[in-house]
CSV table of C-alpha atoms and ligand atoms in Angstrom, one decimal:
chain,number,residue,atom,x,y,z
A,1,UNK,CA,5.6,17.1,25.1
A,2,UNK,CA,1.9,15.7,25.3
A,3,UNK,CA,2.0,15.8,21.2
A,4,UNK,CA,5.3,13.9,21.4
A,5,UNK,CA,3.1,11.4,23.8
A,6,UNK,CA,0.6,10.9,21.9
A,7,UNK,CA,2.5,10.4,19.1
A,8,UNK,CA,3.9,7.5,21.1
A,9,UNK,CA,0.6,5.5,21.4
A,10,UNK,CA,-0.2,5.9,18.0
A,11,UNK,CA,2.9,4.5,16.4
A,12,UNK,CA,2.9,1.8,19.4
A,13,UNK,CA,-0.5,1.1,18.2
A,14,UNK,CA,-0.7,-2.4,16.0
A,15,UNK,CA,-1.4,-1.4,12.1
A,16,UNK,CA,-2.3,-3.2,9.0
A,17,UNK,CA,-1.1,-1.0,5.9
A,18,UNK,CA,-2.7,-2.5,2.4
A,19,UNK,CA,-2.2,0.3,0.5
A,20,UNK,CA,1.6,1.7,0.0
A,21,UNK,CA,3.6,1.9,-3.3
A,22,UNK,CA,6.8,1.1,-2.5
A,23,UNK,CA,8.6,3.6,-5.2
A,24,UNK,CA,6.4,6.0,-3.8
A,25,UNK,CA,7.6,5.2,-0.5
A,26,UNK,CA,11.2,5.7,-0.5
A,27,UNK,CA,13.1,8.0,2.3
A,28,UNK,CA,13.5,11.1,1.3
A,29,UNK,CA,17.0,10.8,3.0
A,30,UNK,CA,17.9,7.7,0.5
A,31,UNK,CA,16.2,9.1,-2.5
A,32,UNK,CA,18.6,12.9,-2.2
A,33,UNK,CA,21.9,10.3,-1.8
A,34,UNK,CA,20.7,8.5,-4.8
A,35,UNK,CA,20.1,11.7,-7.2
A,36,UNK,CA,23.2,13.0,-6.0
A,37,UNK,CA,25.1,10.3,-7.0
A,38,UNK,CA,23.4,10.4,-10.6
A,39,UNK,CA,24.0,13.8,-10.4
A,40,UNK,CA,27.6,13.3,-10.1
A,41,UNK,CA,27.7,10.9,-12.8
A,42,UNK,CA,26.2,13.4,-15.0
A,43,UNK,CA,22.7,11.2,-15.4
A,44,UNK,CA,20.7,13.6,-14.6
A,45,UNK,CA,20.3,17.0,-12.9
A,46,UNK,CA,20.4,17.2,-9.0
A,47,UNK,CA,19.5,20.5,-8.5
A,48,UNK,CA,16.0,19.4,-10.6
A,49,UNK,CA,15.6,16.3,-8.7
A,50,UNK,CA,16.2,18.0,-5.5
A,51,UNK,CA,13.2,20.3,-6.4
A,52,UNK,CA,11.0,17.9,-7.4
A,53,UNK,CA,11.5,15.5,-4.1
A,54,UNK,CA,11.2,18.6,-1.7
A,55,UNK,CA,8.5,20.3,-3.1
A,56,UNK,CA,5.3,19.6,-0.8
A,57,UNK,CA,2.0,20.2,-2.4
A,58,UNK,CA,1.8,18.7,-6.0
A,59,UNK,CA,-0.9,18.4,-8.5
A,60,UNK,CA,-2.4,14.8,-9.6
A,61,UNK,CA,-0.2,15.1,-12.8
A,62,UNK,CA,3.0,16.3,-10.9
A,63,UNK,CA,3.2,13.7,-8.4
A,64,UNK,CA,3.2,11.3,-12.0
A,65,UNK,CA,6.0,13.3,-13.4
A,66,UNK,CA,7.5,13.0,-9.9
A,67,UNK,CA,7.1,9.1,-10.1
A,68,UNK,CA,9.2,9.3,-13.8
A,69,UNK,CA,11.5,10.9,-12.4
A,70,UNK,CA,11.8,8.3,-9.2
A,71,UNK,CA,11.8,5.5,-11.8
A,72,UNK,CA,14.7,7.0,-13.2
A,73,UNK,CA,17.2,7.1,-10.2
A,74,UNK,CA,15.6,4.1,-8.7
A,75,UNK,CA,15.6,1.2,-11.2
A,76,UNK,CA,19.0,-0.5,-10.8
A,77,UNK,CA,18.3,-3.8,-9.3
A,78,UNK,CA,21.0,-2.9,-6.3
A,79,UNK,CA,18.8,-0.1,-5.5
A,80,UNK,CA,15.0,-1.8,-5.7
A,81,UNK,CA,16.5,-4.0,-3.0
A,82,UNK,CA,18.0,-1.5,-0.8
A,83,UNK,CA,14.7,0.7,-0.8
A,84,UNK,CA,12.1,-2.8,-0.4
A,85,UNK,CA,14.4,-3.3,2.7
A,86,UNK,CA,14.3,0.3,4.0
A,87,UNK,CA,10.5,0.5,3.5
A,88,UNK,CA,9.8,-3.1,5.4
A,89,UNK,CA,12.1,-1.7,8.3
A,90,UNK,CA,10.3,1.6,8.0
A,91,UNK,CA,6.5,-0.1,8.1
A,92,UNK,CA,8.2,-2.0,10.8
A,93,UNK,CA,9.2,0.6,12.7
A,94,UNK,CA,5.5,1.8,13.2
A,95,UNK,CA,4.1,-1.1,14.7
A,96,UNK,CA,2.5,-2.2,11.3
A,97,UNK,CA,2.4,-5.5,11.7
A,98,UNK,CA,0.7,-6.8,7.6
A,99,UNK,CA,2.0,-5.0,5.1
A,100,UNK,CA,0.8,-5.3,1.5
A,101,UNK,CA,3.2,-3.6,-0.7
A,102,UNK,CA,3.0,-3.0,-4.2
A,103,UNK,CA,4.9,-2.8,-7.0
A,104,UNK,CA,4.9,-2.6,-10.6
A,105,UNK,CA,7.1,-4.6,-11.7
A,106,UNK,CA,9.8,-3.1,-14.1
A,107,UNK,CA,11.8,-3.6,-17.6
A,108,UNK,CA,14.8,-2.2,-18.5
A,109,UNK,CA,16.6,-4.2,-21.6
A,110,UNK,CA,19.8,-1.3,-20.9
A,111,UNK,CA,20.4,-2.8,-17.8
A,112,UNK,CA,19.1,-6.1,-18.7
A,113,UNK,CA,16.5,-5.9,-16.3
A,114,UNK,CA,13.3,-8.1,-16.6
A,115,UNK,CA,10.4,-8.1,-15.1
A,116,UNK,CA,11.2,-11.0,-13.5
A,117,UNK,CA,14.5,-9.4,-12.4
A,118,UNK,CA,12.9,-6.7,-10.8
A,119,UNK,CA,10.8,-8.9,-8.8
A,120,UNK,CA,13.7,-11.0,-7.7
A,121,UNK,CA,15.3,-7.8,-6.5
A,122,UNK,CA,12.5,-7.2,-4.1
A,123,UNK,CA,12.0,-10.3,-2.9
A,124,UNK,CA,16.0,-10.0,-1.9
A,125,UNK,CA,15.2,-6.9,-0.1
A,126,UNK,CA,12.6,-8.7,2.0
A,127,UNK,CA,15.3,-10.9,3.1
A,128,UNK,CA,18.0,-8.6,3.8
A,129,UNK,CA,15.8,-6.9,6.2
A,130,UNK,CA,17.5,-7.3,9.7
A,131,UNK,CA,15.5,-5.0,12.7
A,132,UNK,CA,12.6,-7.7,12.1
A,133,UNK,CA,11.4,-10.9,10.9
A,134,UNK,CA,9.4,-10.8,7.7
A,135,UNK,CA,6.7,-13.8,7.6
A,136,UNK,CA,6.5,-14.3,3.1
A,137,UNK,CA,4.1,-16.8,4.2
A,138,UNK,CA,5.9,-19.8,2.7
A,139,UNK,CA,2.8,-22.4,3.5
A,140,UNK,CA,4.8,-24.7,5.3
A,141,UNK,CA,6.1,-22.0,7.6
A,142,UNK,CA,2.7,-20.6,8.5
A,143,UNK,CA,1.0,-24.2,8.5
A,144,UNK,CA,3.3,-25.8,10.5
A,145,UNK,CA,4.6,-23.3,12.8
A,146,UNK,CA,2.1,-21.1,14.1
A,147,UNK,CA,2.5,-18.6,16.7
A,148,UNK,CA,2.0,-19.3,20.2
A,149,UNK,CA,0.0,-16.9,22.4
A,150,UNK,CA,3.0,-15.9,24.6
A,151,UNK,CA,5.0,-16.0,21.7
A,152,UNK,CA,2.3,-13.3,20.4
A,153,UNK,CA,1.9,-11.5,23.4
A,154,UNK,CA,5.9,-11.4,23.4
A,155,UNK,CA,5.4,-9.7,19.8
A,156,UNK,CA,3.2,-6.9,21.6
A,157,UNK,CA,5.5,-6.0,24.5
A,158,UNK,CA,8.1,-6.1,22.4
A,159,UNK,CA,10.2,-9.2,24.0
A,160,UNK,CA,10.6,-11.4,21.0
A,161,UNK,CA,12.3,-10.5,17.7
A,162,UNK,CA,9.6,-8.7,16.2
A,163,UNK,CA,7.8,-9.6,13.3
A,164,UNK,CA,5.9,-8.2,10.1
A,165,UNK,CA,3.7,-10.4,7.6
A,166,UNK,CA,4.6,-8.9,4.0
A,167,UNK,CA,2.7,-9.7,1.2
A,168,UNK,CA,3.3,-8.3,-2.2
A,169,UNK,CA,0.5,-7.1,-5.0
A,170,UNK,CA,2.0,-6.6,-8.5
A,171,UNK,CA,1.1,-3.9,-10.0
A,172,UNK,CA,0.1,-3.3,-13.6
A,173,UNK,CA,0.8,0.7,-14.7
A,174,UNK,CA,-2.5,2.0,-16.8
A,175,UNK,CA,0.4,3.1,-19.6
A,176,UNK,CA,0.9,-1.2,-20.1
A,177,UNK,CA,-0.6,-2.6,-23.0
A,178,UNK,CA,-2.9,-6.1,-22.9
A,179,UNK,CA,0.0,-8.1,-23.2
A,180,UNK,CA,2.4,-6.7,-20.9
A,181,UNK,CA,-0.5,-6.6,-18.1
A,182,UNK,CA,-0.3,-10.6,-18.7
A,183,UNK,CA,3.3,-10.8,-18.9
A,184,UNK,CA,2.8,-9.4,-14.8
A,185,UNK,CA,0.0,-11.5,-14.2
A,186,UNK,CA,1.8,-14.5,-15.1
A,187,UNK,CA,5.3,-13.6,-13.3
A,188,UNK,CA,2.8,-13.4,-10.3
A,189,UNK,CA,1.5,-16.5,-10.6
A,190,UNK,CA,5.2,-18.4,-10.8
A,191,UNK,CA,6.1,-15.9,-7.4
A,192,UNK,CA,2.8,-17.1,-5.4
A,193,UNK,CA,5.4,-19.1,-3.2
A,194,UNK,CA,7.6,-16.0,-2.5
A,195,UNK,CA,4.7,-13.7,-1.1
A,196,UNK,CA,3.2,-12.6,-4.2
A,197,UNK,CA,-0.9,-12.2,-3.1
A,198,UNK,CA,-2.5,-10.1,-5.6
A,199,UNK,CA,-2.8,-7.8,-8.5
A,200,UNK,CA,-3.3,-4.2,-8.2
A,201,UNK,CA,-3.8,-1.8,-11.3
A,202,UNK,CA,-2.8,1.7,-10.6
A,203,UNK,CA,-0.9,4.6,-12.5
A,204,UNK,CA,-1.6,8.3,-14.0
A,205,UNK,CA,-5.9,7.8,-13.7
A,206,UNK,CA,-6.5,9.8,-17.0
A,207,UNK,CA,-4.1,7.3,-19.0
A,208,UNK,CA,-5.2,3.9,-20.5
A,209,UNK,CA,-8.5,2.2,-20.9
A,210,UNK,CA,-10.4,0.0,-18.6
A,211,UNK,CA,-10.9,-2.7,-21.6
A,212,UNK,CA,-7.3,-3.2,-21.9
A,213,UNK,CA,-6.3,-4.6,-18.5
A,214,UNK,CA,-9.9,-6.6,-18.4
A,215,UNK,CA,-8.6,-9.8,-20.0
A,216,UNK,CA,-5.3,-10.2,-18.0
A,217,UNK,CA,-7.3,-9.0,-14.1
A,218,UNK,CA,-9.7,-12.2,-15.4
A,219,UNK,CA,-7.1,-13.9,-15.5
A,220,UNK,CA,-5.2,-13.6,-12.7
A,221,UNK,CA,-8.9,-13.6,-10.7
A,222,UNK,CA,-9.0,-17.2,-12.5
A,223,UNK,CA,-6.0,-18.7,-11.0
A,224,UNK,CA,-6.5,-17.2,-7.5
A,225,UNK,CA,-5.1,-14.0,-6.8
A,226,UNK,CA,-6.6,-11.0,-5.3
A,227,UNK,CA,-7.6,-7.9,-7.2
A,228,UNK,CA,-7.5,-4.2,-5.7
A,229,UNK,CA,-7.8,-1.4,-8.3
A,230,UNK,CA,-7.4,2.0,-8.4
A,231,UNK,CA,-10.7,3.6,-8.8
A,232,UNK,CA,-12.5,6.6,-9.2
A,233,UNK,CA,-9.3,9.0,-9.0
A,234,UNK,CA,-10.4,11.4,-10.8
A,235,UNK,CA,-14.2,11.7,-12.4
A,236,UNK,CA,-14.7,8.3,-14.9
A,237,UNK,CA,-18.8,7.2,-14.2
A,238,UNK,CA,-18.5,4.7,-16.8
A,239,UNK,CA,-15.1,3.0,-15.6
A,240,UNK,CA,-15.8,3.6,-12.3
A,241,UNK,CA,-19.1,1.3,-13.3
A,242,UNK,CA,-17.5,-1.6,-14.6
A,243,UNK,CA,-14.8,-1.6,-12.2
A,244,UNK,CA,-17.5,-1.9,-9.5
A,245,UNK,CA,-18.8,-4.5,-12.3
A,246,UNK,CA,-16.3,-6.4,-12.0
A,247,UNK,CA,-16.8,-6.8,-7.7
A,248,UNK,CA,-12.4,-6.6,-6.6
A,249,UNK,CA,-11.4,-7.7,-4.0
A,250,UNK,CA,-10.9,-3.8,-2.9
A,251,UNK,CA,-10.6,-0.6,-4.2
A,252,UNK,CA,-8.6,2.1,-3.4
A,253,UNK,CA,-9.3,6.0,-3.5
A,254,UNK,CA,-12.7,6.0,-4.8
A,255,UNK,CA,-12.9,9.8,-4.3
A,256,UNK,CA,-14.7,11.0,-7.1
A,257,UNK,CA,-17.9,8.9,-6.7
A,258,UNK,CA,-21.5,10.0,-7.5
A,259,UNK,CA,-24.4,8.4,-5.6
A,260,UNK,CA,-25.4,6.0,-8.3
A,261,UNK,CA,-21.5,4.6,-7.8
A,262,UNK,CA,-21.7,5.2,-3.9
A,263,UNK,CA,-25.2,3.0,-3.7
A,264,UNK,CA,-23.8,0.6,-5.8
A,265,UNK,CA,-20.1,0.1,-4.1
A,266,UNK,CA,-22.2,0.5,-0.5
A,267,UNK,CA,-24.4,-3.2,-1.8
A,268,UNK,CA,-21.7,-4.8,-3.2
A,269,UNK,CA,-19.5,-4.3,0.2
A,270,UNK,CA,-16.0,-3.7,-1.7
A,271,UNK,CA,-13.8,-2.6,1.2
A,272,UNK,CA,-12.1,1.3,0.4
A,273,UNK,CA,-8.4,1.8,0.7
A,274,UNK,CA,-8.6,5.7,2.3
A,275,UNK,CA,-5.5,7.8,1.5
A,276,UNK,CA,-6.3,11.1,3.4
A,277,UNK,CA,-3.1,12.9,3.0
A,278,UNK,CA,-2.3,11.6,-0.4
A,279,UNK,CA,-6.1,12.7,-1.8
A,280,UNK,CA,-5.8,15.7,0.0
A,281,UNK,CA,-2.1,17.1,-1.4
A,282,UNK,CA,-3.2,15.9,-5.0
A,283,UNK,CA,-6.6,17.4,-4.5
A,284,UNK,CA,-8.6,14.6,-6.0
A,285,UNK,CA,-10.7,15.6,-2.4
A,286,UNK,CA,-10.9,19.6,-1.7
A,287,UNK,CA,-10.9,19.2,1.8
A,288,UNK,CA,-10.2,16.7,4.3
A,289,UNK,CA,-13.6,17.1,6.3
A,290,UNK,CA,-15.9,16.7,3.4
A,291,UNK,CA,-13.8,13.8,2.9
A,292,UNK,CA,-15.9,10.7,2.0
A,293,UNK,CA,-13.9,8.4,4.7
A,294,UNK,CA,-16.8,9.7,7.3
A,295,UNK,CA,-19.9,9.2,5.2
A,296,UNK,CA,-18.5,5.1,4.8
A,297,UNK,CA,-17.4,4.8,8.6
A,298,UNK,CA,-20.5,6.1,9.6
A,299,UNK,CA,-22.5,3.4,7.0
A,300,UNK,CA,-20.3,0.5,8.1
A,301,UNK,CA,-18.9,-0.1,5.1
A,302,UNK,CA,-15.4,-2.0,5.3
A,303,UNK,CA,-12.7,0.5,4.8
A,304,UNK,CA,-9.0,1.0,6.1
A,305,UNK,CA,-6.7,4.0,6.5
A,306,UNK,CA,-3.5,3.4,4.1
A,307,UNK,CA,-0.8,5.7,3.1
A,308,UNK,CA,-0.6,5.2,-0.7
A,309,UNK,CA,3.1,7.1,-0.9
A,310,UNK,CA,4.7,7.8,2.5
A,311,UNK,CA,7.7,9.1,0.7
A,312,UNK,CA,5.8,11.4,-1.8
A,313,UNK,CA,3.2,12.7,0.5
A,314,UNK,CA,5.5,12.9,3.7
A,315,UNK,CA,3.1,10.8,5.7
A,316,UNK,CA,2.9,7.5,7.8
A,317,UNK,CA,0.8,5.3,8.8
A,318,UNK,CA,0.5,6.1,12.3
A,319,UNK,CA,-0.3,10.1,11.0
A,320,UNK,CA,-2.8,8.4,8.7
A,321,UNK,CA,-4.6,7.4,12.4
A,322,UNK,CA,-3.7,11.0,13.9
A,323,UNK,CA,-5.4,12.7,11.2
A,324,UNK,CA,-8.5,11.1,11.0
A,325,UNK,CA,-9.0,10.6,14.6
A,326,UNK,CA,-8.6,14.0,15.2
A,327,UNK,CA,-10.5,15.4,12.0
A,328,UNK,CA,-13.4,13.0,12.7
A,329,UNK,CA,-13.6,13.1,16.5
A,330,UNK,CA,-12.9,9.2,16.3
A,331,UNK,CA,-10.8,8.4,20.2
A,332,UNK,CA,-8.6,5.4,20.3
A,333,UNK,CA,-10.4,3.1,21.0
A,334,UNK,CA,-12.6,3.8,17.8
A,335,UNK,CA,-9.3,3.8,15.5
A,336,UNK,CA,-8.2,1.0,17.5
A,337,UNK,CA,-11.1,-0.6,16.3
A,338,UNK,CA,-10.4,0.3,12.8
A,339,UNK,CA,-7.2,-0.9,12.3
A,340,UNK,CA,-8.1,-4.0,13.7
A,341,UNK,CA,-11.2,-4.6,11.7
A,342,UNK,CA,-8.5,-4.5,8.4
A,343,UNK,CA,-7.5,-7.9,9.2
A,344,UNK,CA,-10.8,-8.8,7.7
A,345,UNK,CA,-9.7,-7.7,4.0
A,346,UNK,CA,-6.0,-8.4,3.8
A,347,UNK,CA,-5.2,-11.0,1.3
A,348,UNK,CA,-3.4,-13.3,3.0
A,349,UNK,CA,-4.8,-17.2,4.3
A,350,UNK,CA,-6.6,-17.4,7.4
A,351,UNK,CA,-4.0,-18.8,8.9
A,352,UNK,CA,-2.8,-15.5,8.9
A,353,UNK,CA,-5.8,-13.6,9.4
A,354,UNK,CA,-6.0,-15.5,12.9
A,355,UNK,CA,-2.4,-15.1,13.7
A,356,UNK,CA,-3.4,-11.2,13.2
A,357,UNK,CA,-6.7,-11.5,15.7
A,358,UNK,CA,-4.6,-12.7,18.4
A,359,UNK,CA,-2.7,-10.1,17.9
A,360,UNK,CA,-4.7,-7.5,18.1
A,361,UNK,CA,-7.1,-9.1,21.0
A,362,UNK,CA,-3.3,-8.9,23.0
A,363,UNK,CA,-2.7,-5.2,22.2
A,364,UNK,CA,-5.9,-4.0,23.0
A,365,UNK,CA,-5.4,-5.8,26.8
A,366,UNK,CA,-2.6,-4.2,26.8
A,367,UNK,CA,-3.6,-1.2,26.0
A,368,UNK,CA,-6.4,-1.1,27.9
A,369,UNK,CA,-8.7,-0.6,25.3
B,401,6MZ,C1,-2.3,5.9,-9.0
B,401,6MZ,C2,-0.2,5.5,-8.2
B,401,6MZ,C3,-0.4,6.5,-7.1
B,401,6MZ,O1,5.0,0.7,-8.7
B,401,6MZ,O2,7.1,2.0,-9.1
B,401,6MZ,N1,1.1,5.1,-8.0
B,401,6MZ,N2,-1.1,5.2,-9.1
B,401,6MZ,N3,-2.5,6.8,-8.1
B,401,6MZ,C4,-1.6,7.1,-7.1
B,401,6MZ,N4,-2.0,8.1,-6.2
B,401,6MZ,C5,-1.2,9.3,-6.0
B,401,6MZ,N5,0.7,6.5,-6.3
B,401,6MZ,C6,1.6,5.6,-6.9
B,401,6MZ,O3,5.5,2.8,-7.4
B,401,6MZ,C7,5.2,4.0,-8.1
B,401,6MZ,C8,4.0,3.7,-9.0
B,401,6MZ,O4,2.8,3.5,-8.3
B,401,6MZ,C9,1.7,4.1,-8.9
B,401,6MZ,C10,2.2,4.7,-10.2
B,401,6MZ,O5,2.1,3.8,-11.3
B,401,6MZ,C11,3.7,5.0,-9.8
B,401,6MZ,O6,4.5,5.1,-11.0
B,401,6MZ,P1,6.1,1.5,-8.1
B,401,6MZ,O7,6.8,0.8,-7.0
């Protein structure tokens, strides 16, 4: 009963999630209905699939044969909207209130999907979600029609229709070659007005060569958008370098870190997406108390708790909090704290950023915190 409380306060608890894939956070409920129905339909086998999604503790390499296999049953564009709208409604759910959610955006000439199609079959998931409004950030809606304070302090006590500011980061797969990288960079660019905030690079860590996706993250630093990249995965000192190099906006993981690349990350102030669960069930990290999420809280340095694949790693947001409050010895008001300080290193305007103040300053009244 007090576990059940507890876990009351924590999913009550406003949350800023920057860090979430959204193939790799499918229901497991939706992803079982949709192998089936391959199954039936002879695509593939279910009783394989079944295995694969059920199986809890999975190497590095698995969980990336576990993401083909995803990519398989998943990329329909019927389906990429009905999971984009299940995952919103599921952030939602958990009080996460900014979500930046990441995709890599997908071709399939068999199904006549583009890359552009793909895209435009997310974005038509973020509309069909119904249990809350979702803020894409058109600029004339935030500019001209910014939230009130009761209107915010309605979105805490759960009065209004609630809300949740999605933002999305295109991802570009370390298997992509130079000029598919820019082929996503550009799409990005023409979707700025439909949410589109940033570029992320991510994918199977020992594939693909920092050089190659250089010219294209330039680029799309050039015209504006954010960068976050997936670094230090797995043991890389020279890319690991001239990632650091090339200062992102954020990184994410940076678990296997020596201290020339933990001084240098630690001057340059790149804020670290953590991923406890997820580095701890692909062991890129052998346990979570040697974790390095401590070593940067205690130095300061910007940093917040993410859940990389919610559907992979059978985690959420508000167990991301649970599990490093109670691992660390952080109360509350600490994590509280945490989660707030996020708003600093989302991607979105300041309109937004201040939107997100107030609504963590009402919260933590309300919470007594
Ligand atoms: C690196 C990861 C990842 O893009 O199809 N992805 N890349 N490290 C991780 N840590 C475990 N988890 C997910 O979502 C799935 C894709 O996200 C990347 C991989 O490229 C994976 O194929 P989307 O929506």
């Amino acid at each position: 009963m007090e576990k059940q409380i507890d876990m009351d306060w924590w999913v009550s608890m406003p949350k800023i999630e920057l860090h979430a894939h959204l193939n790799g956070s499918i229901r497991d409920s939706t992803l079982l209905e949709l192998s089936r129905d391959l199954g039936e339909k002879g695509s593939i086998v279910f009783s394989d699939v079944e295995h694969a999604i059920l199986k809890n503790d999975r190497s590095l390499h698995e969980v990336f044969k576990l993401f083909d296999l995803i990519h398989v049953v998943t990329t329909d564009h019927k389906i990429v909207t009905r999971i984009t709208k299940e995952v919103v409604e599921d952030f939602a759910a958990e009080n996460v209130v900014y979500l930046e959610l990441r995709t890599t955006p997908k071709r399939n000439d068999s199904i006549g999907m583009s890359k552009r199609s793909y895209m435009e079959a997310v974005v038509e998931g973020l509309r069909a979600v119904n249990t809350v409004e979702v803020d894409l950030g058109s600029p004339n809606l935030s500019m001209e029609s910014p939230l009130t304070s009761s209107a915010i302090s309605n979105l805490c006590d759960g009065t209004a229709r609630k809300k949740i500011y999605v933002r999305l980061l295109l991802s570009l797969d370390r298997r992509e070659t130079t000029a598919s990288a820019m082929e996503t960079v550009k799409l990005a660019l023409k979707m700025r007005h439909l949410g589109v905030a940033g570029i992320d690079l991510s994918g199977n860590p020992i594939v693909g060569e920092w050089a190659t996706f250089l010219p294209a993250l330039q680029f799309a630093r050039e015209q504006g958008l954010s960068i976050t990249l997936h670094c230090g995965e797995v043991p890389n000192p020279e890319e690991i370098k001239a990632m650091l190099d090339f200062l992102p906006g954020r990184i994410g993981h940076a678990c296997c870190f020596g201290e020339e690349e933990w001084r240098k990350l630690k001057s340059c102030k790149i804020p670290v997406e953590i991923c406890l669960t997820s580095n701890i069930r692909t062991e890129t990290i052998s346990s979570i108390d040697l974790h390095h999420f401590v070593d940067l809280y205690n130095a300061q340095h910007p940093i917040v708790l993410c859940t990389d694949d919610v559907g992979v790693f059978s985690t959420t947001l508000s167990g991301e909090y649970v599990l490093a409050s109670s691992t660390f010895g952080l109360g509350r008001s600490k994590m509280f704290h945490l989660a707030w300080n996020a708003v600093e290193f989302i991607f979105a305007d300041d309109v937004v950023k201040k939107e997100l103040r107030q609504i963590f300053y009402s919260a933590a009244r309300k919470l007594d915190l």
